[in-house]
XYZ file of C-alpha atoms in Angstrom:
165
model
C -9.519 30.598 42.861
C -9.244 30.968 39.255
C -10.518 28.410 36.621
C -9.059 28.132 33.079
C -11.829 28.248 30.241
C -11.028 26.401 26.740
C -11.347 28.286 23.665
C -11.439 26.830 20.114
C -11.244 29.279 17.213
C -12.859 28.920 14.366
C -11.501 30.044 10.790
C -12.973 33.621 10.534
C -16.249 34.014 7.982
C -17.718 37.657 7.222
C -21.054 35.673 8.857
C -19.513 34.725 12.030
C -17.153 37.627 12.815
C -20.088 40.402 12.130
C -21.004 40.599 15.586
C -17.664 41.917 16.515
C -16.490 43.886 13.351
C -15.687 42.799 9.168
C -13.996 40.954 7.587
C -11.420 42.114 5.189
C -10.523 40.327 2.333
C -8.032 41.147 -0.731
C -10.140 42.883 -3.475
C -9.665 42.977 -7.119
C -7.854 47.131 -7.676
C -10.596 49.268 -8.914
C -13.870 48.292 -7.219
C -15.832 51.000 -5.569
C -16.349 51.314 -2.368
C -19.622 48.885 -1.706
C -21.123 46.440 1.313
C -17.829 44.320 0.925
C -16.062 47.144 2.593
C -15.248 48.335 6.450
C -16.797 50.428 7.731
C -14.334 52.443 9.974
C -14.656 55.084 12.215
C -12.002 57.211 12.884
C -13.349 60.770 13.078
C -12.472 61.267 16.870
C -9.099 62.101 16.190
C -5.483 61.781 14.371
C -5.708 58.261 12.757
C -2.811 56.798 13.331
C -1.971 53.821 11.082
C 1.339 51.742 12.120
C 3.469 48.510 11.832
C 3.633 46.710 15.189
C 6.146 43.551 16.090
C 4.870 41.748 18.106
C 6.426 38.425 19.764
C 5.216 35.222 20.448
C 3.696 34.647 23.528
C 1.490 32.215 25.353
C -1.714 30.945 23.825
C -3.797 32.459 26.766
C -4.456 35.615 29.072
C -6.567 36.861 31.579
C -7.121 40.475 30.556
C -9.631 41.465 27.328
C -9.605 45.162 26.033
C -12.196 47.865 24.423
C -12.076 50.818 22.512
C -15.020 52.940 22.894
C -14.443 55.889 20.593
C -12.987 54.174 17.643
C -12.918 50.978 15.497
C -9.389 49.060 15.051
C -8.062 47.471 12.078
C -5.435 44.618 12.326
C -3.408 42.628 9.353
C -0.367 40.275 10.020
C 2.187 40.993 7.395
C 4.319 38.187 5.652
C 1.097 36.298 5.291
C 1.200 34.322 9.099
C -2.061 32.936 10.485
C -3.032 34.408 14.036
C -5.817 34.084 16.699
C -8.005 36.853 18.438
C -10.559 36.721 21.195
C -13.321 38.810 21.343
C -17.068 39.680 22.900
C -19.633 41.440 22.238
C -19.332 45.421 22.076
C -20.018 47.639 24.634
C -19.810 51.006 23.432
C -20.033 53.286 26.279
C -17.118 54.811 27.825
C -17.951 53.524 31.212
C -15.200 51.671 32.553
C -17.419 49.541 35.129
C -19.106 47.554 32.230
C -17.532 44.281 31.570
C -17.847 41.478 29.268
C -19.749 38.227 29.766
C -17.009 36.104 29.816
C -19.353 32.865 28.151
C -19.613 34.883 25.487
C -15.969 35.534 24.564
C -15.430 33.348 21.012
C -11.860 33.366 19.688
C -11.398 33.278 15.709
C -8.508 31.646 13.129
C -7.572 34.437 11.111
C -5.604 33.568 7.752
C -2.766 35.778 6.877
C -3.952 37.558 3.858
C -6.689 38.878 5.904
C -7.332 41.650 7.865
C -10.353 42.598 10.392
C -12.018 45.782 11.643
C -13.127 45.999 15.109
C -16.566 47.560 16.062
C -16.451 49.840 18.101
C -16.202 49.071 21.736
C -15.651 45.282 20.764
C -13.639 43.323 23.364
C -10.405 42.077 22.474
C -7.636 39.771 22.982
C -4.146 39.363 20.523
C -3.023 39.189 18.341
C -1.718 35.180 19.075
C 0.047 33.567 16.983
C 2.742 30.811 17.365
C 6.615 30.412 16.333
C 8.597 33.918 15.569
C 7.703 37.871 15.806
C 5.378 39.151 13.425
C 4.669 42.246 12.235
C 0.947 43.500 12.292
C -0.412 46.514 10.673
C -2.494 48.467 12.921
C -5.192 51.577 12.384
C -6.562 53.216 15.491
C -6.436 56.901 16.229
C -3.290 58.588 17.663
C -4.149 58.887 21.025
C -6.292 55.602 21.299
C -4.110 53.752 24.059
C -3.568 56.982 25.853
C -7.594 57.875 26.621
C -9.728 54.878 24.879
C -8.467 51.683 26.479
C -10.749 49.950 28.904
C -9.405 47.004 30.179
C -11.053 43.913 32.315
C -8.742 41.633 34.517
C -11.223 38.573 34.028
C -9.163 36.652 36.669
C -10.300 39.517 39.119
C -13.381 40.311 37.730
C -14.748 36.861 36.693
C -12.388 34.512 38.421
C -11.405 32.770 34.735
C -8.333 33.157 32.280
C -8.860 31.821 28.873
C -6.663 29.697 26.330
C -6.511 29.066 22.895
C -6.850 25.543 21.799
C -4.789 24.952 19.094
């Protein structure tokens, strides 16, 4: 039997989100490259930076997803708010280590924002409500071809999670 956990974002901070990755906020042009920054990883490959649509969908799921070899960056374009679950990183490769699903913590991201995923970080969404939106996303080329681990926490863990909204 599966059981349906409750998740409440909260509106992204730098403070909150570090844990799981940065926060990327709009910058004046000019400054230098300092601690306000991402810190991305991307030398395991072809980075491969692209505009994804995505559609609406519903405000829950049962599967969360890591990249091991690389960090991710994701922006929603045309300034739309979205959600994303996440958990703690797990940087190994090895597919048999899964999340603590207590810990997964979903965030409220605004749209002139734009986050960068640790390494190995656990992942749900983009979600977001109403009509497609187009997200900007930086991973390496072959990232969903080799580096995509994947838990089915309604097999694993007997729980899907929802957004509460």
């Amino acid at each position: 039997m599966t059981s349906e956990r409750t998740l409440r974002p909260q509106t992204i901070t730098a403070e909150a989100f570090a844990p799981f990755g940065d926060l990327i906020l709009p910058t004046a042009d000019g400054v230098l490259f300092g601690p306000q920054d991402a810190r991305l990883d991307l030398g395991g490959g072809i980075p491969r930076l692209y505009i994804m649509r995505l559609e609406p969908r519903d405000l829950s799921f049962k599967r969360i997803t890591r990249h091991a070899e690389v960090t991710q960056c994701l922006a929603a374009l045309g300034g739309r708010e979205w959600l994303i679950a996440v958990a703690p990183p797990i940087e190994s490769s090895d597919s048999s280590l899964m999340p603590d699903p207590s810990m997964i913590q979903a965030f409220k991201i605004p749209g002139d924002h734009a986050i960068k995923l640790h390494k190995g970080c656990w992942h749900a969404g983009p979600f977001f409500k109403g009509v497609d939106v187009d997200f900007i996303n930086l991973e390496l080329s072959d990232t969903n071809e080799v580096d995509h681990i994947n838990c089915a926490l309604d097999k694993e863990f007997g729980v899907t999670m929802r957004f509460e909204v």
